[in-house]
Amino acid sequence: MRFTVNRDVFSESVSFAVKLLPPRPTQPLLSGALIEAEDGQLTISSFDYEVSARTSLTAEVTEPGRALVSGRLLSEIAQRLPHSDVEVSLAESRVEVRCGSASFSLPAMPVEEYPQVPRVDTVSGSVPADLFSDAIAQVSLAASKDDVTPVITGVQFEVNENSLTLTATDRYRVATRGIDWENQDSREELSALVPSKIVTEVGKTFASAGQVQVAIVKDGERELVAFTGGAKTVTSLLIKGNYPPVGRLFPTSVDNYAVVNTAELIEAVGRVGLVLEREAALRFSFAEGTVTLEAAGTESAQAVETVDAHLVGDEMVVSLKPQFLLDGLRSTHSEFARIAFTRTDNPGKPGPVLITSQRSKEDADEESFRYLLQPNLLLR
């Protein structure tokens, strides 16, 4: 194997291919990056039996072949090479990397023992890359970080007719967002539970891809999802299990709400929250024209601040964890946010608050992002 390739393109491609490699692979082979050169095309991929990444790029191939080397080491080398074309060759059991005055010799791992990287030839549908990336950023932060309950560590994908809905929860909050979906599958309804880490990386990687093709495969032998944008593809095994029916937690209508300037409330929460102990909640008192934030911390430290708010309906007092509230406010991606108050059977106990984006103080945004938050568990 011998090829010459543009340094910047090579570095970016290797970085993508190894980004999802596990920090501590179960086998040394699974830390490798597979390089395949043939017919003017270079393919770089990685696979750990759960997640794979593959990308193709143009190269001047003088000798076709395959090689497997340490992925993270190759990525670090590629990022630090001089700005010149890169020549890579395989000589017996060594991979030689030369660029300008720099040269490296890396041990090659046995490529014949490397698992076959998944290939998905079908497409379930496609989504606009920018909207997809935006929706992932809004939703994925609400997924649970606790592996004790794997089913809620993922993001639920639900396809219905011409829409894709992403949903995530950690029991304290639920975030959901719908976007347009161009169906290319005979089945009108599809679902997939994808690890949130993979979803987050996909959102970042494919943000500028134009269109992202999504394939949901459930054929008995394997259950996986594939995301393709341009020459890049990421596949992941799906999380097995039944996702909780969190959609029923959202109210059908709310007539009691406050509209606030998103940035102003974010800044006030950051300031008042300075005196709080970890995991403590902030008290919010909503009245016509204002919302008052109050915090009581350790050693009698206290803080109070008032922010402008437009209230519709009754005055309301709620206690919310500041970080969870900040996540919801930032995820609206809008100048104004609507904080709606739901009811419970107990008149003295407010229900969860529903945060949505708002075009102005008077007009609600048509965007379908919704964020439901309560200090107590939403799900038991």
Short mmCIF file of C-alpha atoms in Angstrom, two decimals:
data_model
loop_
_atom_site.label_atom_id
_atom_site.label_comp_id
_atom_site.label_asym_id
_atom_site.label_seq_id
_atom_site.Cartn_x
_atom_site.Cartn_y
_atom_site.Cartn_z
CA MET A 1 0.00 0.00 0.00
CA ARG A 2 1.27 3.44 -0.94
CA PHE A 3 -0.59 6.71 -1.47
CA THR A 4 -0.17 10.48 -1.37
CA VAL A 5 -2.89 12.73 0.02
CA ASN A 6 -3.55 16.34 0.99
CA ARG A 7 -2.44 16.92 4.57
CA ASP A 8 -5.51 18.88 5.79
CA VAL A 9 -8.02 16.51 4.22
CA PHE A 10 -6.17 13.49 5.61
CA SER A 11 -6.00 14.99 9.12
CA GLU A 12 -9.71 15.86 9.17
CA SER A 13 -10.69 12.42 7.87
CA VAL A 14 -8.60 10.51 10.42
CA SER A 15 -9.93 12.71 13.23
CA PHE A 16 -13.52 11.94 12.23
CA ALA A 17 -12.90 8.21 11.88
CA VAL A 18 -11.37 7.79 15.34
CA LYS A 19 -13.49 10.29 17.29
CA LEU A 20 -15.93 7.65 18.51
CA LEU A 21 -13.33 5.03 19.42
CA PRO A 22 -13.70 3.85 23.04
CA PRO A 23 -11.02 5.19 25.44
CA ARG A 24 -10.46 1.68 26.77
CA PRO A 25 -11.27 -0.86 24.03
CA THR A 26 -11.97 -4.47 24.98
CA GLN A 27 -9.36 -5.60 22.43
CA PRO A 28 -6.22 -3.77 21.19
CA LEU A 29 -7.39 -4.26 17.60
CA LEU A 30 -10.47 -2.15 18.27
CA SER A 31 -8.29 0.91 18.93
CA GLY A 32 -7.20 0.83 15.31
CA ALA A 33 -7.99 2.88 12.24
CA LEU A 34 -8.45 0.81 9.09
CA ILE A 35 -6.89 2.40 5.99
CA GLU A 36 -7.92 1.07 2.57
CA ALA A 37 -6.44 2.51 -0.64
CA GLU A 38 -7.65 1.59 -4.13
CA ASP A 39 -8.42 3.28 -7.48
CA GLY A 40 -7.68 6.83 -6.39
CA GLN A 41 -9.87 6.47 -3.34
CA LEU A 42 -8.88 6.28 0.32
CA THR A 43 -11.27 4.94 2.96
CA ILE A 44 -10.57 5.37 6.69
CA SER A 45 -12.80 3.62 9.22
CA SER A 46 -13.08 2.39 12.80
CA PHE A 47 -15.37 -0.14 14.50
CA ASP A 48 -15.71 -1.51 18.05
CA TYR A 49 -18.65 -3.90 17.43
CA GLU A 50 -21.10 -1.21 18.60
CA VAL A 51 -20.19 2.01 16.77
CA SER A 52 -18.49 2.55 13.45
CA ALA A 53 -17.28 5.60 11.52
CA ARG A 54 -16.21 5.59 7.88
CA THR A 55 -15.15 8.30 5.46
CA SER A 56 -13.78 8.39 1.92
CA LEU A 57 -11.44 10.88 0.28
CA THR A 58 -9.49 11.30 -2.93
CA ALA A 59 -5.83 10.25 -2.93
CA GLU A 60 -3.07 9.44 -5.40
CA VAL A 61 -2.83 5.67 -4.93
CA THR A 62 0.32 4.12 -6.40
CA GLU A 63 -0.04 0.75 -4.64
CA PRO A 64 -3.46 -0.45 -3.45
CA GLY A 65 -3.70 -2.17 -0.09
CA ARG A 66 -4.96 -2.16 3.48
CA ALA A 67 -3.40 -1.38 6.86
CA LEU A 68 -4.50 -1.16 10.48
CA VAL A 69 -2.75 1.24 12.87
CA SER A 70 -3.43 2.90 16.23
CA GLY A 71 -6.22 5.34 15.49
CA ARG A 72 -5.59 7.95 18.16
CA LEU A 73 -1.83 8.00 17.53
CA LEU A 74 -2.37 8.42 13.78
CA SER A 75 -4.83 11.24 14.44
CA GLU A 76 -2.42 13.09 16.73
CA ILE A 77 0.38 12.70 14.18
CA ALA A 78 -1.81 13.87 11.29
CA GLN A 79 -2.86 17.02 13.17
CA ARG A 80 0.78 18.00 13.78
CA LEU A 81 2.28 17.27 10.38
CA PRO A 82 3.87 20.11 8.38
CA HIS A 83 1.73 21.76 5.70
CA SER A 84 2.73 19.54 2.80
CA ASP A 85 1.33 16.48 1.03
CA VAL A 86 1.40 13.30 3.10
CA GLU A 87 2.85 10.03 1.78
CA VAL A 88 1.77 6.84 3.55
CA SER A 89 3.15 3.40 2.75
CA LEU A 90 3.07 -0.12 4.20
CA ALA A 91 6.39 -1.94 4.39
CA GLU A 92 6.15 -5.42 5.88
CA SER A 93 4.72 -4.82 9.36
CA ARG A 94 5.28 -1.06 9.55
CA VAL A 95 3.25 1.90 8.31
CA GLU A 96 5.48 4.78 7.23
CA VAL A 97 4.09 8.34 7.30
CA ARG A 98 6.17 11.06 5.60
CA CYS A 99 5.33 14.75 5.28
CA GLY A 100 7.90 17.41 4.47
CA SER A 101 10.86 16.88 6.78
CA ALA A 102 8.85 14.74 9.26
CA SER A 103 8.61 10.94 9.13
CA PHE A 104 6.98 8.38 11.41
CA SER A 105 7.06 4.60 11.52
CA LEU A 106 4.09 2.92 13.18
CA PRO A 107 3.55 -0.77 13.93
CA ALA A 108 0.79 -2.30 11.82
CA MET A 109 -1.79 -4.51 13.51
CA PRO A 110 -3.07 -7.72 11.85
CA VAL A 111 -5.68 -6.41 9.46
CA GLU A 112 -7.08 -9.87 8.72
CA GLU A 113 -8.28 -10.15 12.33
CA TYR A 114 -10.17 -6.83 12.23
CA PRO A 115 -14.00 -7.12 12.29
CA GLN A 116 -15.93 -6.21 9.16
CA VAL A 117 -17.15 -2.61 9.30
CA PRO A 118 -20.97 -2.48 8.93
CA ARG A 119 -22.33 -1.42 5.57
CA VAL A 120 -25.91 -0.21 5.24
CA ASP A 121 -27.23 0.05 1.68
CA THR A 122 -30.77 1.18 2.51
CA VAL A 123 -32.08 4.65 3.38
CA SER A 124 -35.14 5.19 5.58
CA GLY A 125 -35.30 8.94 5.00
CA SER A 126 -33.39 12.20 5.03
CA VAL A 127 -33.46 15.41 7.04
CA PRO A 128 -32.02 18.93 6.54
CA ALA A 129 -28.63 18.84 8.24
CA ASP A 130 -28.90 22.25 9.91
CA LEU A 131 -32.33 21.54 11.43
CA PHE A 132 -31.20 18.07 12.48
CA SER A 133 -28.12 19.46 14.23
CA ASP A 134 -30.20 22.16 15.90
CA ALA A 135 -32.78 19.63 17.14
CA ILE A 136 -30.08 17.33 18.52
CA ALA A 137 -28.49 20.20 20.45
CA GLN A 138 -31.89 21.07 21.97
CA VAL A 139 -32.88 17.53 22.95
CA SER A 140 -29.83 15.37 23.69
CA LEU A 141 -28.80 17.26 26.86
CA ALA A 142 -31.92 15.91 28.60
CA ALA A 143 -30.86 12.27 28.18
CA SER A 144 -29.86 10.46 31.37
CA LYS A 145 -26.16 10.01 32.20
CA ASP A 146 -26.94 7.11 34.57
CA ASP A 147 -26.18 3.72 32.98
CA VAL A 148 -28.28 1.95 35.63
CA THR A 149 -31.29 2.52 33.35
CA PRO A 150 -29.84 2.24 29.82
CA VAL A 151 -33.15 2.87 28.07
CA ILE A 152 -33.20 6.55 29.09
CA THR A 153 -29.54 7.18 28.19
CA GLY A 154 -30.61 7.35 24.56
CA VAL A 155 -32.51 9.70 22.27
CA GLN A 156 -35.75 8.29 20.91
CA PHE A 157 -36.28 8.74 17.15
CA GLU A 158 -39.88 8.48 15.98
CA VAL A 159 -40.84 8.77 12.32
CA ASN A 160 -44.46 9.47 11.49
CA GLU A 161 -45.47 10.32 7.93
CA ASN A 162 -43.29 13.33 7.02
CA SER A 163 -41.89 14.24 10.44
CA LEU A 164 -39.09 13.05 12.70
CA THR A 165 -39.46 13.62 16.45
CA LEU A 166 -36.48 13.42 18.81
CA THR A 167 -37.14 12.89 22.53
CA ALA A 168 -34.91 12.53 25.60
CA THR A 169 -35.49 12.32 29.36
CA ASP A 170 -33.62 11.74 32.60
CA ARG A 171 -36.81 11.46 34.70
CA TYR A 172 -36.55 15.07 35.92
CA ARG A 173 -37.18 16.64 32.51
CA VAL A 174 -38.29 15.76 29.01
CA ALA A 175 -37.10 17.53 25.85
CA THR A 176 -38.66 16.95 22.45
CA ARG A 177 -38.39 18.50 18.98
CA GLY A 178 -39.94 17.66 15.64
CA ILE A 179 -38.43 18.40 12.20
CA ASP A 180 -39.28 17.68 8.57
CA TRP A 181 -38.53 14.17 7.31
CA GLU A 182 -38.34 13.05 3.68
CA ASN A 183 -39.56 9.46 3.78
CA GLN A 184 -37.80 6.92 1.56
CA ASP A 185 -39.14 3.78 3.25
CA SER A 186 -42.37 1.92 2.57
CA ARG A 187 -43.05 1.93 6.30
CA GLU A 188 -44.59 5.21 7.44
CA GLU A 189 -43.79 4.66 11.11
CA LEU A 190 -40.29 3.91 12.37
CA SER A 191 -38.61 4.17 15.75
CA ALA A 192 -35.06 3.85 17.06
CA LEU A 193 -33.43 4.40 20.43
CA VAL A 194 -29.94 5.76 19.77
CA PRO A 195 -27.20 6.33 22.41
CA SER A 196 -27.13 10.05 23.21
CA LYS A 197 -23.33 10.23 22.85
CA ILE A 198 -23.61 9.10 19.23
CA VAL A 199 -26.50 11.45 18.52
CA THR A 200 -24.54 14.40 19.92
CA GLU A 201 -21.47 13.66 17.79
CA VAL A 202 -23.62 13.17 14.69
CA GLY A 203 -25.21 16.57 15.28
CA LYS A 204 -21.82 18.26 15.45
CA THR A 205 -20.24 16.33 12.56
CA PHE A 206 -23.04 16.68 10.00
CA ALA A 207 -24.21 20.23 10.79
CA SER A 208 -22.94 21.52 7.42
CA ALA A 209 -23.65 18.43 5.33
CA GLY A 210 -26.73 19.83 3.57
CA GLN A 211 -28.77 16.66 3.93
CA VAL A 212 -28.33 13.76 6.34
CA GLN A 213 -29.54 10.33 5.25
CA VAL A 214 -30.81 8.11 8.05
CA ALA A 215 -31.23 4.33 7.84
CA ILE A 216 -33.00 2.42 10.61
CA VAL A 217 -32.32 -1.29 10.26
CA LYS A 218 -34.24 -3.94 12.19
CA ASP A 219 -33.90 -7.19 10.30
CA GLY A 220 -33.67 -9.75 13.10
CA GLU A 221 -29.92 -10.26 12.83
CA ARG A 222 -29.05 -6.68 13.72
CA GLU A 223 -30.69 -3.52 14.98
CA LEU A 224 -28.74 -0.42 14.10
CA VAL A 225 -28.98 3.10 12.75
CA ALA A 226 -26.77 4.70 10.12
CA PHE A 227 -26.23 8.42 9.50
CA THR A 228 -24.63 9.56 6.25
CA GLY A 229 -23.67 13.07 5.22
CA GLY A 230 -21.44 13.59 2.20
CA ALA A 231 -18.62 11.04 2.32
CA LYS A 232 -19.02 10.34 6.05
CA THR A 233 -21.06 7.57 7.69
CA VAL A 234 -21.63 6.72 11.36
CA THR A 235 -23.43 3.55 12.48
CA SER A 236 -24.51 2.54 15.97
CA LEU A 237 -26.28 -0.37 17.55
CA LEU A 238 -29.66 0.60 18.97
CA ILE A 239 -30.44 0.48 22.68
CA LYS A 240 -32.82 -2.39 23.38
CA GLY A 241 -35.89 -1.87 25.53
CA ASN A 242 -39.15 0.04 25.60
CA TYR A 243 -38.87 3.80 25.89
CA PRO A 244 -41.18 5.27 28.56
CA PRO A 245 -44.35 6.94 27.20
CA VAL A 246 -43.20 10.46 28.07
CA GLY A 247 -45.43 12.07 25.45
CA ARG A 248 -48.41 11.71 27.76
CA LEU A 249 -46.72 13.98 30.32
CA PHE A 250 -47.10 17.05 28.09
CA PRO A 251 -50.28 19.08 28.62
CA THR A 252 -52.63 19.49 25.67
CA SER A 253 -53.14 23.17 26.48
CA VAL A 254 -51.89 25.69 29.04
CA ASP A 255 -53.55 29.05 29.77
CA ASN A 256 -51.29 30.19 32.63
CA TYR A 257 -47.80 31.26 31.55
CA ALA A 258 -45.11 33.94 31.68
CA VAL A 259 -43.02 35.30 28.82
CA VAL A 260 -39.47 36.41 29.66
CA ASN A 261 -36.42 37.69 27.85
CA THR A 262 -34.32 34.53 27.62
CA ALA A 263 -30.88 36.12 28.02
CA GLU A 264 -31.97 38.31 30.93
CA LEU A 265 -33.38 35.38 32.90
CA ILE A 266 -30.31 33.22 32.15
CA GLU A 267 -28.01 35.92 33.53
CA ALA A 268 -30.17 36.42 36.63
CA VAL A 269 -30.30 32.68 37.38
CA GLY A 270 -26.50 32.53 37.08
CA ARG A 271 -26.06 35.37 39.57
CA VAL A 272 -28.66 34.38 42.16
CA GLY A 273 -27.61 30.73 41.98
CA LEU A 274 -24.11 31.58 43.22
CA VAL A 275 -25.21 31.28 46.86
CA LEU A 276 -26.96 27.92 46.44
CA GLU A 277 -25.67 24.61 47.65
CA ARG A 278 -25.29 21.89 45.05
CA GLU A 279 -28.62 20.35 43.97
CA ALA A 280 -30.60 23.08 45.74
CA ALA A 281 -33.50 24.78 43.97
CA LEU A 282 -34.23 28.43 43.19
CA ARG A 283 -37.57 29.97 44.12
CA PHE A 284 -39.37 31.84 41.32
CA SER A 285 -42.34 34.10 42.09
CA PHE A 286 -44.20 35.13 38.93
CA ALA A 287 -46.45 38.21 39.07
CA GLU A 288 -47.67 40.63 36.42
CA GLY A 289 -44.65 42.49 35.07
CA THR A 290 -41.97 40.67 37.08
CA VAL A 291 -40.48 37.37 38.18
CA THR A 292 -38.57 37.43 41.47
CA LEU A 293 -35.70 34.98 41.99
CA GLU A 294 -34.78 34.06 45.56
CA ALA A 295 -31.97 31.82 46.85
CA ALA A 296 -30.90 30.85 50.35
CA GLY A 297 -27.48 29.24 50.63
CA THR A 298 -24.97 28.19 53.27
CA GLU A 299 -23.87 30.43 56.13
CA SER A 300 -26.98 32.59 55.74
CA ALA A 301 -25.94 33.78 52.27
CA GLN A 302 -28.99 35.00 50.34
CA ALA A 303 -29.69 36.52 46.96
CA VAL A 304 -32.72 38.17 45.34
CA GLU A 305 -33.19 39.57 41.84
CA THR A 306 -36.17 40.72 39.79
CA VAL A 307 -36.54 40.30 36.02
CA ASP A 308 -39.25 41.68 33.72
CA ALA A 309 -41.94 39.18 32.77
CA HIS A 310 -45.29 39.25 30.99
CA LEU A 311 -47.78 37.08 32.91
CA VAL A 312 -50.95 35.55 31.50
CA GLY A 313 -53.26 34.01 34.10
CA ASP A 314 -52.68 33.55 37.83
CA GLU A 315 -49.63 34.49 39.86
CA MET A 316 -47.42 31.46 40.48
CA VAL A 317 -44.55 30.37 42.76
CA VAL A 318 -42.35 27.43 41.71
CA SER A 319 -38.98 26.02 42.81
CA LEU A 320 -36.68 24.77 40.06
CA LYS A 321 -33.13 23.45 39.87
CA PRO A 322 -31.11 26.22 38.20
CA GLN A 323 -29.01 24.06 35.87
CA PHE A 324 -32.04 22.22 34.52
CA LEU A 325 -33.82 25.53 33.97
CA LEU A 326 -30.77 27.02 32.23
CA ASP A 327 -30.58 24.01 29.90
CA GLY A 328 -34.20 24.54 28.91
CA LEU A 329 -33.88 28.30 28.41
CA ARG A 330 -30.71 27.98 26.30
CA SER A 331 -32.30 25.25 24.21
CA THR A 332 -35.13 27.53 23.06
CA HIS A 333 -32.62 29.26 20.75
CA SER A 334 -34.88 32.32 20.82
CA GLU A 335 -34.90 35.86 22.24
CA PHE A 336 -37.97 35.17 24.37
CA ALA A 337 -39.08 32.06 26.24
CA ARG A 338 -42.51 31.02 27.47
CA ILE A 339 -42.67 29.35 30.89
CA ALA A 340 -46.08 27.71 31.22
CA PHE A 341 -47.52 26.36 34.48
CA THR A 342 -49.40 23.07 34.57
CA ARG A 343 -51.89 21.93 37.21
CA THR A 344 -51.96 18.93 39.54
CA ASP A 345 -54.73 17.34 41.60
CA ASN A 346 -53.28 19.12 44.62
CA PRO A 347 -54.14 22.86 44.41
CA GLY A 348 -51.18 23.75 46.64
CA LYS A 349 -48.65 21.90 44.52
CA PRO A 350 -47.77 23.26 41.06
CA GLY A 351 -47.18 20.80 38.25
CA PRO A 352 -44.21 20.73 35.88
CA VAL A 353 -43.33 23.87 33.93
CA LEU A 354 -43.33 23.75 30.14
CA ILE A 355 -40.67 25.84 28.39
CA THR A 356 -41.06 26.74 24.72
CA SER A 357 -39.60 29.37 22.41
CA GLN A 358 -41.37 32.65 21.72
CA ARG A 359 -40.91 35.00 18.74
CA SER A 360 -41.86 38.07 20.79
CA LYS A 361 -43.63 38.88 24.02
CA GLU A 362 -46.97 38.41 22.27
CA ASP A 363 -46.39 35.81 19.54
CA ALA A 364 -45.59 32.14 20.19
CA ASP A 365 -42.98 30.46 18.01
CA GLU A 366 -44.18 27.77 15.63
CA GLU A 367 -41.08 25.69 16.30
CA SER A 368 -41.98 22.37 17.90
CA PHE A 369 -39.38 22.37 20.69
CA ARG A 370 -40.85 21.58 24.13
CA TYR A 371 -39.04 21.16 27.46
CA LEU A 372 -40.94 19.87 30.50
CA LEU A 373 -39.28 20.35 33.90
CA GLN A 374 -40.11 19.54 37.50
CA PRO A 375 -37.89 19.33 40.62
CA ASN A 376 -39.50 16.03 41.57
CA LEU A 377 -39.41 12.95 39.41
CA LEU A 378 -41.65 13.08 36.36
CA LEU A 379 -41.40 9.28 36.02
CA ARG A 380 -41.51 6.71 38.77
#
